[in-house]
Tab-separated table of C-alpha atoms in Angstrom:
chain	number	residue	atom	x	y	z
A	890	MET	CA	-14.921	18.055	-6.312
A	891	THR	CA	-11.369	19.358	-6.147
A	892	PRO	CA	-9.050	16.949	-7.952
A	893	PRO	CA	-6.864	14.954	-5.570
A	894	HIS	CA	-3.587	16.778	-4.875
A	895	GLY	CA	-4.742	19.805	-6.847
A	896	ARG	CA	-2.952	19.492	-10.202
A	897	ALA	CA	-4.002	16.951	-12.819
A	898	SER	CA	-7.698	16.168	-12.678
A	899	ARG	CA	-8.740	12.566	-12.598
A	900	ASP	CA	-10.764	13.021	-15.794
A	901	ASP	CA	-7.644	14.231	-17.607
A	902	VAL	CA	-5.691	11.196	-16.520
A	903	GLN	CA	-8.587	8.877	-17.259
A	904	ARG	CA	-9.121	10.092	-20.819
A	905	SER	CA	-5.524	9.668	-21.840
A	906	GLY	CA	-4.451	6.770	-19.663
A	907	ALA	CA	-1.238	8.697	-18.973
A	908	ASP	CA	0.075	11.998	-17.681
A	909	VAL	CA	-1.399	14.872	-19.676
A	910	LEU	CA	0.159	18.017	-18.220
A	911	PRO	CA	3.864	18.811	-18.569
A	912	GLY	CA	5.582	18.384	-15.232
A	913	VAL	CA	2.543	16.700	-13.647
A	914	PHE	CA	2.114	12.995	-12.889
A	915	ALA	CA	-0.835	11.075	-11.498
A	916	PRO	CA	-1.105	9.741	-7.937
A	917	SER	CA	-0.305	6.047	-7.632
A	918	TYR	CA	-3.925	4.904	-7.455
A	919	LEU	CA	-4.468	6.352	-10.966
A	920	LEU	CA	-1.346	4.957	-12.598
A	921	PRO	CA	-2.027	3.889	-16.187
A	922	VAL	CA	-2.761	0.211	-16.609
A	923	PRO	CA	-2.922	-1.378	-20.081
A	924	GLY	CA	-6.551	-2.063	-20.897
A	925	ARG	CA	-7.914	0.053	-18.045
A	926	ARG	CA	-11.524	0.982	-18.683
A	927	PRO	CA	-12.998	4.377	-17.785
A	928	VAL	CA	-14.347	4.237	-14.242
A	929	ARG	CA	-17.717	5.797	-13.562
A	930	ARG	CA	-18.211	7.830	-10.448
A	931	THR	CA	-19.995	5.603	-7.949
A	932	PRO	CA	-22.109	7.046	-5.101
A	933	VAL	CA	-21.114	5.687	-1.708
A	934	GLY	CA	-24.553	4.286	-0.946
A	935	ASP	CA	-24.777	2.475	-4.268
A	936	LEU	CA	-21.315	0.994	-3.891
A	937	VAL	CA	-21.880	-0.350	-0.392
A	938	ALA	CA	-25.429	-1.526	-1.049
A	939	GLU	CA	-24.374	-3.322	-4.222
A	940	THR	CA	-21.468	-4.972	-2.419
A	941	LEU	CA	-22.943	-5.976	0.905
A	942	GLY	CA	-26.635	-6.057	0.068
A	943	ILE	CA	-27.491	-3.530	2.775
A	944	ASP	CA	-28.467	0.110	3.035
A	945	GLY	CA	-25.301	2.051	2.313
A	946	GLN	CA	-26.549	5.604	2.753
A	947	ARG	CA	-24.423	6.026	5.878
A	948	PRO	CA	-21.037	4.495	5.080
A	949	GLY	CA	-19.987	4.212	8.708
A	950	SER	CA	-22.688	1.644	9.430
A	951	ALA	CA	-21.996	-0.307	6.288
A	952	VAL	CA	-18.277	-0.447	5.725
A	953	LEU	CA	-17.051	-0.794	9.285
A	954	PRO	CA	-18.173	-4.319	10.246
A	955	VAL	CA	-18.241	-5.054	13.951
A	956	VAL	CA	-18.646	-8.275	15.894
A	957	ARG	CA	-22.012	-7.783	17.543
A	958	ASP	CA	-22.381	-11.027	19.483
A	959	GLY	CA	-19.079	-10.923	21.386
A	960	ARG	CA	-17.770	-14.051	19.695
A	961	ASP	CA	-14.142	-15.060	20.084
A	962	PRO	CA	-11.843	-14.867	17.059
A	963	VAL	CA	-11.916	-18.005	14.888
A	964	PRO	CA	-8.437	-18.191	13.324
A	965	ASP	CA	-9.222	-21.341	11.358
A	966	ALA	CA	-11.805	-19.397	9.326
A	967	VAL	CA	-9.226	-16.774	8.352
A	968	PHE	CA	-5.938	-18.652	8.011
A	969	GLY	CA	-6.870	-22.345	8.044
A	970	THR	CA	-5.271	-24.982	10.288
A	971	PRO	CA	-2.953	-27.440	8.501
A	972	GLY	CA	-1.987	-30.928	9.551
A	973	PRO	CA	-3.768	-33.427	11.804
A	974	PRO	CA	-6.223	-32.232	14.472
A	975	ARG	CA	-4.388	-30.275	17.122
A	976	ALA	CA	-3.797	-31.983	20.433
A	977	HIS	CA	-3.720	-28.674	22.281
A	978	GLY	CA	-6.676	-26.870	23.757
A	979	PRO	CA	-7.669	-23.206	23.445
A	980	GLY	CA	-5.227	-22.293	26.199
A	981	CYS	CA	-2.035	-23.185	24.332
A	982	ALA	CA	0.359	-20.355	23.500
A	983	ALA	CA	-0.403	-20.428	19.760
A	984	ALA	CA	-4.149	-20.183	20.396
A	985	LEU	CA	-3.601	-17.267	22.770
A	986	ALA	CA	-1.369	-15.559	20.193
A	987	VAL	CA	-3.829	-15.709	17.327
A	988	ASP	CA	-6.679	-14.759	19.675
A	989	ALA	CA	-4.761	-11.606	20.631
A	990	LEU	CA	-4.174	-10.954	16.933
A	991	GLY	CA	-7.889	-11.164	16.214
A	992	ARG	CA	-8.782	-8.785	19.034
A	993	GLY	CA	-6.145	-6.274	17.962
A	994	VAL	CA	-5.640	-4.442	21.249
A	995	ASP	CA	-2.380	-5.916	22.617
A	996	ARG	CA	0.285	-6.493	19.992
A	997	ALA	CA	2.981	-7.090	22.609
A	998	ALA	CA	0.980	-9.950	24.125
A	999	ALA	CA	0.331	-11.475	20.696
A	1000	VAL	CA	4.052	-11.462	19.915
A	1001	ARG	CA	4.935	-12.825	23.342
A	1002	TYR	CA	2.504	-15.735	23.016
A	1003	ALA	CA	3.618	-16.489	19.449
A	1004	ARG	CA	7.271	-16.628	20.423
A	1005	ALA	CA	6.428	-18.835	23.391
A	1006	ALA	CA	4.483	-21.189	21.126
A	1007	LEU	CA	7.410	-21.635	18.757
A	1008	ALA	CA	9.784	-22.237	21.673
A	1009	ASP	CA	7.504	-24.782	23.361
A	1010	PRO	CA	8.518	-28.414	22.635
A	1011	ASP	CA	4.908	-29.530	22.171
A	1012	CYS	CA	3.167	-26.491	20.719
A	1013	GLY	CA	6.055	-25.619	18.407
A	1014	ALA	CA	6.137	-29.165	17.045
A	1015	ASP	CA	2.481	-29.048	15.983
A	1016	PRO	CA	2.078	-27.785	12.375
A	1017	GLY	CA	-1.224	-26.066	13.147
A	1018	CYS	CA	0.138	-24.296	16.221
A	1019	ALA	CA	3.309	-23.302	14.386
A	1020	TRP	CA	1.257	-21.901	11.501
A	1021	HIS	CA	-0.943	-19.768	13.756
A	1022	ALA	CA	2.077	-18.515	15.685
A	1023	MET	CA	3.807	-17.609	12.430
A	1024	VAL	CA	0.890	-15.697	10.917
A	1025	THR	CA	0.530	-13.834	14.201
A	1026	LEU	CA	4.158	-12.700	14.025
A	1027	ILE	CA	3.717	-11.717	10.382
A	1028	GLU	CA	0.607	-9.630	11.060
A	1029	ALA	CA	2.292	-8.154	14.148
A	1030	ASP	CA	5.171	-7.020	11.911
A	1031	ASP	CA	7.781	-9.048	13.791
A	1032	LEU	CA	9.419	-10.547	10.720
A	1033	PRO	CA	12.751	-11.326	12.442
A	1034	ALA	CA	10.920	-13.509	14.971
A	1035	ALA	CA	8.991	-15.223	12.170
A	1036	ASP	CA	12.246	-15.856	10.327
A	1037	ALA	CA	13.820	-17.279	13.478
A	1038	GLY	CA	10.751	-19.471	13.867
A	1039	CYS	CA	11.349	-20.874	10.394
A	1040	GLU	CA	14.901	-21.754	11.395
A	1041	ARG	CA	13.623	-23.557	14.482
A	1042	LEU	CA	10.980	-25.468	12.497
A	1043	ALA	CA	13.747	-26.812	10.263
A	1044	THR	CA	15.152	-28.678	13.268
A	1045	LEU	CA	11.845	-30.319	14.235
A	1046	PRO	CA	10.278	-33.513	12.830
A	1047	LEU	CA	7.176	-31.809	11.431
A	1048	GLY	CA	7.078	-33.776	8.198
A	1049	GLU	CA	5.846	-32.506	4.844
A	1050	VAL	CA	3.233	-30.149	6.292
A	1051	GLY	CA	5.889	-28.496	8.425
A	1052	GLU	CA	8.012	-27.916	5.322
A	1053	GLN	CA	5.008	-26.352	3.615
A	1054	VAL	CA	4.442	-24.002	6.540
A	1055	ARG	CA	8.097	-22.960	6.436
A	1056	ALA	CA	7.988	-22.326	2.681
A	1057	LEU	CA	4.844	-20.215	2.838
A	1058	VAL	CA	6.136	-18.150	5.738
A	1059	ARG	CA	9.490	-17.655	3.991
A	1060	GLY	CA	7.686	-16.493	0.882
A	1061	ARG	CA	5.528	-14.066	2.829
A	1062	ILE	CA	8.528	-12.655	4.677
A	1063	SER	CA	10.235	-12.057	1.321
A	1064	PHE	CA	7.164	-10.268	-0.006
A	1065	LEU	CA	6.752	-8.053	3.046
A	1066	SER	CA	10.470	-7.221	2.927
A	1067	GLY	CA	10.053	-5.919	-0.617
A	1068	ASP	CA	11.331	-8.977	-2.492
A	1069	ALA	CA	8.212	-9.805	-4.490
A	1070	ALA	CA	10.282	-11.688	-7.073
A	1071	GLY	CA	11.765	-13.914	-4.381
A	1072	ALA	CA	8.318	-14.493	-2.915
A	1073	ARG	CA	7.022	-15.473	-6.340
A	1074	GLU	CA	9.754	-18.062	-6.802
A	1075	VAL	CA	9.204	-19.671	-3.399
A	1076	LEU	CA	5.404	-19.714	-3.571
A	1077	GLU	CA	5.192	-20.918	-7.176
A	1078	THR	CA	7.487	-23.816	-6.354
A	1079	ARG	CA	5.523	-24.708	-3.249
A	1080	LEU	CA	2.162	-24.644	-5.026
A	1081	ALA	CA	3.541	-26.717	-7.889
A	1082	ASP	CA	4.761	-29.341	-5.408
A	1083	GLY	CA	1.416	-29.356	-3.597
A	1084	VAL	CA	0.230	-28.016	-0.252
A	1085	ASP	CA	-2.069	-29.107	2.529
A	1086	PRO	CA	-5.682	-28.157	1.623
A	1087	ALA	CA	-5.818	-25.842	4.636
A	1088	LEU	CA	-2.777	-23.918	3.337
A	1089	GLU	CA	-3.835	-23.721	-0.305
A	1090	PRO	CA	-5.914	-20.492	0.023
A	1091	ALA	CA	-3.056	-18.691	1.786
A	1092	ALA	CA	-0.489	-19.913	-0.748
A	1093	THR	CA	-2.685	-18.830	-3.658
A	1094	ALA	CA	-3.535	-15.469	-2.101
A	1095	TRP	CA	0.060	-14.622	-1.246
A	1096	LEU	CA	1.336	-15.620	-4.684
A	1097	THR	CA	-1.413	-13.529	-6.308
A	1098	GLU	CA	-0.296	-10.483	-4.331
A	1099	ALA	CA	3.348	-11.035	-5.286
A	1100	LEU	CA	2.463	-11.280	-8.979
A	1101	ALA	CA	0.301	-8.154	-8.813
A	1102	GLU	CA	3.096	-6.255	-7.052
A	1103	LEU	CA	5.436	-7.171	-9.905
A	1104	GLY	CA	2.895	-5.938	-12.454
A	1105	ASP	CA	2.292	-9.428	-13.851
A	1106	VAL	CA	-1.486	-9.191	-13.620
A	1107	ARG	CA	-1.970	-11.720	-16.405
A	1108	ALA	CA	-0.132	-14.458	-14.503
A	1109	ALA	CA	-2.019	-13.536	-11.330
A	1110	GLY	CA	-5.357	-13.761	-13.110
A	1111	GLU	CA	-4.468	-17.109	-14.656
A	1112	LEU	CA	-3.490	-18.406	-11.222
A	1113	LEU	CA	-6.899	-17.546	-9.775
A	1114	VAL	CA	-8.621	-19.189	-12.749
A	1115	ARG	CA	-6.593	-22.399	-12.335
A	1116	ARG	CA	-7.345	-22.510	-8.625
A	1117	GLY	CA	-11.049	-21.815	-9.109
A	1118	TYR	CA	-11.069	-18.438	-7.353
A	1119	GLU	CA	-11.824	-16.124	-10.270
A	1120	ASP	CA	-15.541	-15.800	-9.547
A	1121	ALA	CA	-17.666	-16.793	-6.559
A	1122	LEU	CA	-15.678	-18.301	-3.702
A	1123	PRO	CA	-16.925	-21.468	-2.000
A	1124	GLY	CA	-19.046	-20.612	1.007
A	1125	GLY	CA	-17.669	-21.476	4.424
A	1126	GLU	CA	-14.181	-22.249	3.122
A	1127	ALA	CA	-11.278	-21.287	5.367
A	1128	GLY	CA	-9.106	-18.555	3.888
A	1129	ARG	CA	-11.880	-16.630	2.100
A	1130	ALA	CA	-10.707	-13.344	3.630
A	1131	LEU	CA	-7.156	-13.914	2.369
A	1132	LEU	CA	-8.407	-14.724	-1.121
A	1133	LEU	CA	-10.756	-11.727	-1.245
A	1134	ALA	CA	-7.968	-9.377	-0.153
A	1135	ALA	CA	-5.598	-10.739	-2.802
A	1136	ARG	CA	-8.216	-10.777	-5.554
A	1137	GLY	CA	-9.219	-7.232	-4.655
A	1138	ARG	CA	-5.645	-6.039	-5.059
A	1139	LEU	CA	-5.346	-7.829	-8.387
A	1140	ARG	CA	-8.598	-6.444	-9.763
A	1141	MET	CA	-7.606	-2.915	-8.838
A	1142	ALA	CA	-4.149	-3.423	-10.357
A	1143	GLU	CA	-5.627	-4.573	-13.660
A	1144	GLY	CA	-8.176	-1.741	-13.804
A	1145	GLY	CA	-11.307	-3.375	-12.370
A	1146	VAL	CA	-11.488	-0.841	-9.554
A	1147	LEU	CA	-15.148	-1.288	-8.649
A	1148	ARG	CA	-14.833	-5.074	-8.412
A	1149	GLY	CA	-11.652	-4.665	-6.388
A	1150	VAL	CA	-13.338	-2.386	-3.859
A	1151	LYS	CA	-16.178	-4.881	-3.527
A	1152	ASP	CA	-13.726	-7.688	-2.784
A	1153	HIS	CA	-12.035	-5.647	-0.061
A	1154	LEU	CA	-15.351	-4.748	1.574
A	1155	LEU	CA	-16.385	-8.399	1.479
A	1156	CYS	CA	-13.012	-9.297	3.005
A	1157	GLY	CA	-13.879	-7.019	5.917
A	1158	ARG	CA	-17.187	-8.768	6.369
A	1159	GLU	CA	-15.487	-12.182	6.365
A	1160	LEU	CA	-13.112	-11.025	9.087
A	1161	ALA	CA	-15.999	-9.686	11.164
A	1162	ASN	CA	-17.886	-12.961	10.769
A	1163	ALA	CA	-14.772	-14.745	12.039
A	1164	GLY	CA	-14.698	-12.540	15.133
A	1165	PHE	CA	-11.635	-10.547	14.028
A	1166	THR	CA	-12.035	-6.989	15.285
A	1167	ASN	CA	-8.415	-6.059	14.506
A	1168	GLY	CA	-8.857	-3.599	11.649
A	1169	ALA	CA	-5.149	-3.711	10.816
A	1170	VAL	CA	-5.339	-7.342	9.633
A	1171	LEU	CA	-5.127	-7.562	5.814
A	1172	ALA	CA	-5.418	-3.744	5.480
A	1173	TRP	CA	-8.751	-4.188	3.688
A	1174	ARG	CA	-10.114	-0.749	4.556
A	1175	SER	CA	-7.110	1.165	3.238
A	1176	ARG	CA	-7.027	-0.866	0.022
A	1177	ALA	CA	-10.727	-0.212	-0.491
A	1178	ALA	CA	-10.123	3.469	0.267
A	1179	LEU	CA	-7.624	3.750	-2.585
A	1180	GLY	CA	-10.173	2.211	-4.921
A	1181	ALA	CA	-12.854	4.561	-3.648
A	1182	LEU	CA	-10.583	7.491	-4.493
A	1183	ALA	CA	-10.272	6.215	-8.054
A	1184	LEU	CA	-14.080	5.978	-8.145
A	1185	ARG	CA	-14.283	9.562	-6.796
A	1186	SER	CA	-16.172	8.388	-3.724
A	1187	GLN	CA	-14.108	10.542	-1.401
A	1188	ASP	CA	-16.457	10.346	1.583
A	1189	LEU	CA	-16.167	6.568	1.559
A	1190	ALA	CA	-12.392	6.763	1.133
A	1191	VAL	CA	-12.002	9.087	4.124
A	1192	GLU	CA	-14.312	6.945	6.278
A	1193	LEU	CA	-12.377	3.793	5.496
A	1194	ALA	CA	-8.931	5.336	5.817
A	1195	ARG	CA	-9.614	7.004	9.164
A	1196	ALA	CA	-11.114	3.817	10.599
A	1197	GLU	CA	-8.044	1.806	9.638
A	1198	LEU	CA	-5.752	4.467	11.083
A	1199	GLU	CA	-7.596	4.207	14.389
A	1200	SER	CA	-7.134	0.420	14.414
A	1201	ALA	CA	-3.490	0.718	13.399
A	1202	ARG	CA	-2.806	3.124	16.253
A	1203	THR	CA	-4.309	0.626	18.674
A	1204	TRP	CA	-2.357	-2.308	17.197
A	1205	GLU	CA	0.912	-0.295	17.065
A	1206	ALA	CA	2.632	-2.210	14.262
A	1207	PRO	CA	4.928	0.256	12.427
A	1208	ARG	CA	4.084	-1.092	8.965
A	1209	ALA	CA	0.326	-0.950	9.529
A	1210	LEU	CA	0.510	2.512	11.078
A	1211	GLY	CA	2.750	3.910	8.348
A	1212	TRP	CA	0.519	2.539	5.596
A	1213	ALA	CA	-2.650	3.828	7.271
A	1214	LEU	CA	-1.180	7.334	7.627
A	1215	TYR	CA	-0.257	7.298	3.945
A	1216	VAL	CA	-3.762	6.356	2.823
A	1217	VAL	CA	-5.385	8.947	5.116
A	1218	ALA	CA	-3.183	11.606	3.528
A	1219	LEU	CA	-4.311	10.604	0.031
A	1220	ALA	CA	-7.969	10.347	1.030
A	1221	GLU	CA	-8.113	13.732	2.743
A	1222	HIS	CA	-5.782	15.455	0.233
A	1223	GLY	CA	-5.690	18.445	2.575
A	1224	ASP	CA	-3.047	20.804	3.894
A	1225	ARG	CA	-1.521	18.190	6.196
A	1226	GLY	CA	-0.933	15.703	3.373
A	1227	VAL	CA	2.818	16.255	3.057
A	1228	ALA	CA	3.326	16.013	6.828
A	1229	LEU	CA	1.295	12.786	7.059
A	1230	VAL	CA	3.070	11.092	4.169
A	1231	THR	CA	6.455	12.205	5.506
A	1232	GLU	CA	5.611	10.571	8.839
A	1233	SER	CA	4.414	7.512	6.934
A	1234	VAL	CA	7.718	7.297	5.054
A	1235	ASP	CA	9.652	7.340	8.328
A	1236	LEU	CA	7.546	4.525	9.807
A	1237	LEU	CA	7.660	2.369	6.678
A	1238	ASP	CA	11.408	2.853	6.436
A	1239	PHE	CA	11.780	1.830	10.087
A	1240	ALA	CA	9.666	-1.285	9.442
A	1241	ARG	CA	11.640	-2.053	6.264
A	1242	ALA	CA	8.312	-2.206	4.447
A	1243	ARG	CA	9.985	-1.455	1.142
A	1244	SER	CA	7.060	-2.087	-1.208
A	1245	GLU	CA	4.831	0.282	0.754
A	1246	LEU	CA	7.744	2.720	1.085
A	1247	VAL	CA	8.058	3.003	-2.701
A	1248	ARG	CA	4.400	3.991	-3.006
A	1249	ALA	CA	4.585	6.464	-0.148
A	1250	LEU	CA	7.669	8.130	-1.628
A	1251	TYR	CA	6.047	8.226	-5.067
A	1252	ASP	CA	2.947	9.966	-3.740
A	1253	LEU	CA	4.999	12.235	-1.489
A	1254	ALA	CA	6.710	13.406	-4.671
A	1255	GLN	CA	3.306	13.888	-6.304
A	1256	LEU	CA	2.129	16.033	-3.396
A	1257	LEU	CA	5.334	18.082	-3.347
A	1258	ASN	CA	5.183	18.572	-7.102
A	1259	SER	CA	1.598	19.813	-6.872
A	1260	ARG	CA	2.829	22.457	-4.422
A	1261	GLY	CA	5.707	23.531	-6.640
A	1262	ASP	CA	8.451	22.027	-4.481
A	1263	LEU	CA	10.284	20.350	-7.342
A	1264	SER	CA	13.575	19.868	-5.538
A	1265	ARG	CA	12.056	17.743	-2.760
A	1266	ALA	CA	9.799	15.975	-5.275
A	1267	ARG	CA	12.827	14.898	-7.286
A	1268	ARG	CA	14.614	13.673	-4.176
A	1269	ALA	CA	11.593	11.602	-3.147
A	1270	LEU	CA	11.286	10.070	-6.625
A	1271	LYS	CA	14.991	9.280	-6.812
A	1272	ARG	CA	14.775	7.549	-3.458
A	1273	ALA	CA	11.645	5.635	-4.550
A	1274	THR	CA	13.422	4.531	-7.724
A	1275	ALA	CA	16.446	3.362	-5.741
A	1276	VAL	CA	14.300	1.358	-3.302
A	1277	ALA	CA	12.337	-0.257	-6.146
A	1278	GLU	CA	15.578	-1.187	-7.904
A	1279	GLU	CA	16.994	-2.643	-4.676
A	1280	CYS	CA	13.865	-4.798	-4.463
A	1281	GLY	CA	14.311	-5.941	-8.057
A	1282	ASN	CA	10.867	-4.550	-8.894
A	1283	ALA	CA	11.184	-3.292	-12.471
A	1284	TYR	CA	7.461	-2.484	-12.576
A	1285	TRP	CA	7.642	0.169	-9.846
A	1286	ALA	CA	11.135	1.316	-10.785
A	1287	GLY	CA	9.722	2.076	-14.230
A	1288	HIS	CA	6.803	4.082	-12.835
A	1289	CYS	CA	9.148	6.147	-10.670
A	1290	ALA	CA	11.556	6.731	-13.550
A	1291	ASN	CA	8.660	7.844	-15.752
A	1292	ALA	CA	7.574	10.312	-13.082
A	1293	LEU	CA	11.111	11.714	-12.907
A	1294	ARG	CA	11.092	12.199	-16.674
A	1295	THR	CA	7.697	13.878	-16.407
A	1296	LEU	CA	9.122	16.380	-13.939
A	1297	ALA	CA	11.995	17.059	-16.330
A	1298	ASP	CA	9.527	17.678	-19.168
A	1299	GLY	CA	7.932	20.618	-17.349
A	1300	THR	CA	9.271	24.030	-18.421
A	1301	PRO	CA	10.064	26.884	-16.045
A	1302	GLU	CA	7.194	28.928	-17.404
A	1303	GLU	CA	4.792	26.211	-16.282
A	1304	VAL	CA	6.026	26.128	-12.700
A	1305	LEU	CA	6.874	29.808	-12.250
A	1306	THR	CA	4.477	32.721	-12.049
A	1307	ASN	CA	4.667	35.257	-14.879
A	1308	GLN	CA	6.623	37.675	-12.694
A	1309	GLU	CA	8.979	34.924	-11.524
A	1310	ALA	CA	9.585	33.868	-15.127
A	1311	ARG	CA	10.491	37.455	-16.069
A	1312	VAL	CA	12.856	37.764	-13.082
A	1313	ALA	CA	14.433	34.426	-14.029
A	1314	GLU	CA	15.007	35.536	-17.628
A	1315	LEU	CA	16.664	38.782	-16.549
A	1316	ALA	CA	18.822	37.003	-13.975
A	1317	ARG	CA	19.866	34.457	-16.581
A	1318	ALA	CA	20.795	37.324	-18.902
A	1319	GLY	CA	23.232	38.582	-16.272
A	1320	TYR	CA	21.356	41.493	-14.717
A	1321	ARG	CA	22.054	42.242	-11.051
A	1322	ASN	CA	19.227	42.304	-8.511
A	1323	ASP	CA	19.073	46.108	-8.380
A	1324	GLU	CA	18.994	46.271	-12.189
A	1325	ILE	CA	16.152	43.746	-12.311
A	1326	ALA	CA	14.288	45.786	-9.700
A	1327	GLY	CA	14.672	48.944	-11.781
A	1328	LYS	CA	13.545	47.291	-15.016
A	1329	MET	CA	10.468	45.712	-13.411
A	1330	GLY	CA	9.511	48.488	-10.998
A	1331	LEU	CA	10.077	46.277	-7.956
A	1332	THR	CA	12.025	46.675	-4.748
A	1333	ARG	CA	15.328	44.846	-4.419
A	1334	ARG	CA	13.868	42.808	-1.546
A	1335	THR	CA	10.982	41.649	-3.763
A	1336	VAL	CA	13.444	40.531	-6.430
A	1337	GLU	CA	15.394	38.570	-3.814
A	1338	PHE	CA	12.166	36.937	-2.652
A	1339	HIS	CA	11.287	35.946	-6.226
A	1340	LEU	CA	14.751	34.496	-6.820
A	1341	SER	CA	14.526	32.363	-3.678
A	1342	SER	CA	11.200	30.994	-4.915
A	1343	ILE	CA	12.636	30.381	-8.389
A	1344	TYR	CA	15.617	28.443	-7.030
A	1345	ARG	CA	13.327	26.273	-4.919
A	1346	LYS	CA	10.931	25.528	-7.775
A	1347	LEU	CA	13.704	24.712	-10.233
A	1348	GLY	CA	15.580	22.624	-7.694
A	1349	ILE	CA	18.841	24.569	-7.993
A	1350	ALA	CA	21.246	26.042	-5.462
A	1351	GLY	CA	21.497	29.582	-6.810
A	1352	ARG	CA	22.067	32.002	-9.679
A	1353	ARG	CA	25.077	30.133	-11.039
A	1354	ASP	CA	22.803	27.173	-11.904
A	1355	LEU	CA	20.046	29.287	-13.417
A	1356	HIS	CA	21.348	29.360	-16.981
A	1357	THR	CA	21.740	25.575	-17.149
A	1358	ALA	CA	18.347	24.925	-15.560
A	1359	MET	CA	16.464	27.335	-17.816
A	1360	THR	CA	18.243	26.167	-20.955
A	1361	SER	CA	17.788	22.441	-20.310
A	1362	ARG	CA	14.064	22.923	-19.669
A	1363	SER	CA	13.387	25.244	-22.621
């Protein structure tokens, strides 16, 4: 199979655990991880069958769970319901909000109901209702409304459980805004002080994701061990989908790609069992798709990525749509990759999804570099580095800085054709275009064409920068 993005093969990266070609860096899903083990290629059917215990020869039937009995969404199974039993029936605004979230076809209605729930004197004062309204706003990508809801909750007599809901939502908002370090601080403090049993899976899952995002996979793994979620999860426990999604991300971050993909597929099954047909919730398909790419199961990756993109287009949340476009571009690794990731970057920037934006910019640079467009690749990496630094994420800032250094390590001869390299040497030596044409037996127009290509590949403005560029990269 053609290596993703066309430059460094996966086997090359896998053998060394780092970049192996001058001027070439790996896509984000193959970034070196200390202790990463070689990953065997896994056939799609084997992967799905081993994970779900069903025939996986046709991935569409196996990895795209559907609710076959028309059941209504059961939010308690996914997010839990904290506090005393709710006094409100299924027709309250919070119940309508989370029901719309589970169905995934009317984001505007979900947001409208959630806001109404938080504004209602009765519904908004119930910890369970407030929690379901908040998670709806979070999954609908309306973080300002969720933040305003936290401010309102602070004025209500919700007791200790209400404070826990506020803390968890604040932590999640920080994480989704790119401040994984801030999320870690809030969630660690809250877990240390204790949480309602119904909130404990969400608190653990969200803290695990924050730690993994910061590259602290050891602390994340220890957290799951302490909480009893390292191995088999208790059957029937609320929050299993959240825990599987978080554990899947951690396992993939620490190098256990196959186990991570399994967790994400099982997360999808948990959501389907809970009646959630909204494929944009928890982004389990796209996360599994990235793992499938690392396993070289491209058919599975494409199937998963395209299915999530379809759901994201229906749900219309900018963050979910931008992320889904990004993963489709990586899975397909075709001619439209740069255009898709560029569109993804615009959407993620609009949504202020800074963690996802860093990855999209990183892989946009990888795609541009593989096509010889070094100038745009450098700009994308510099922007990714700046965003990561703004977020205080040294882990990703380091990866982006390493990629920039890798680009600088490539020599002109490695990015220019033989004829372009000869034209560049003569131009650097001071020969005019007509003189270069005479020496090389070319037309003047051909020389001008080669020089334009050389300037683009070296990321310089023109001939006056050629000497410096060629010398610094020799």
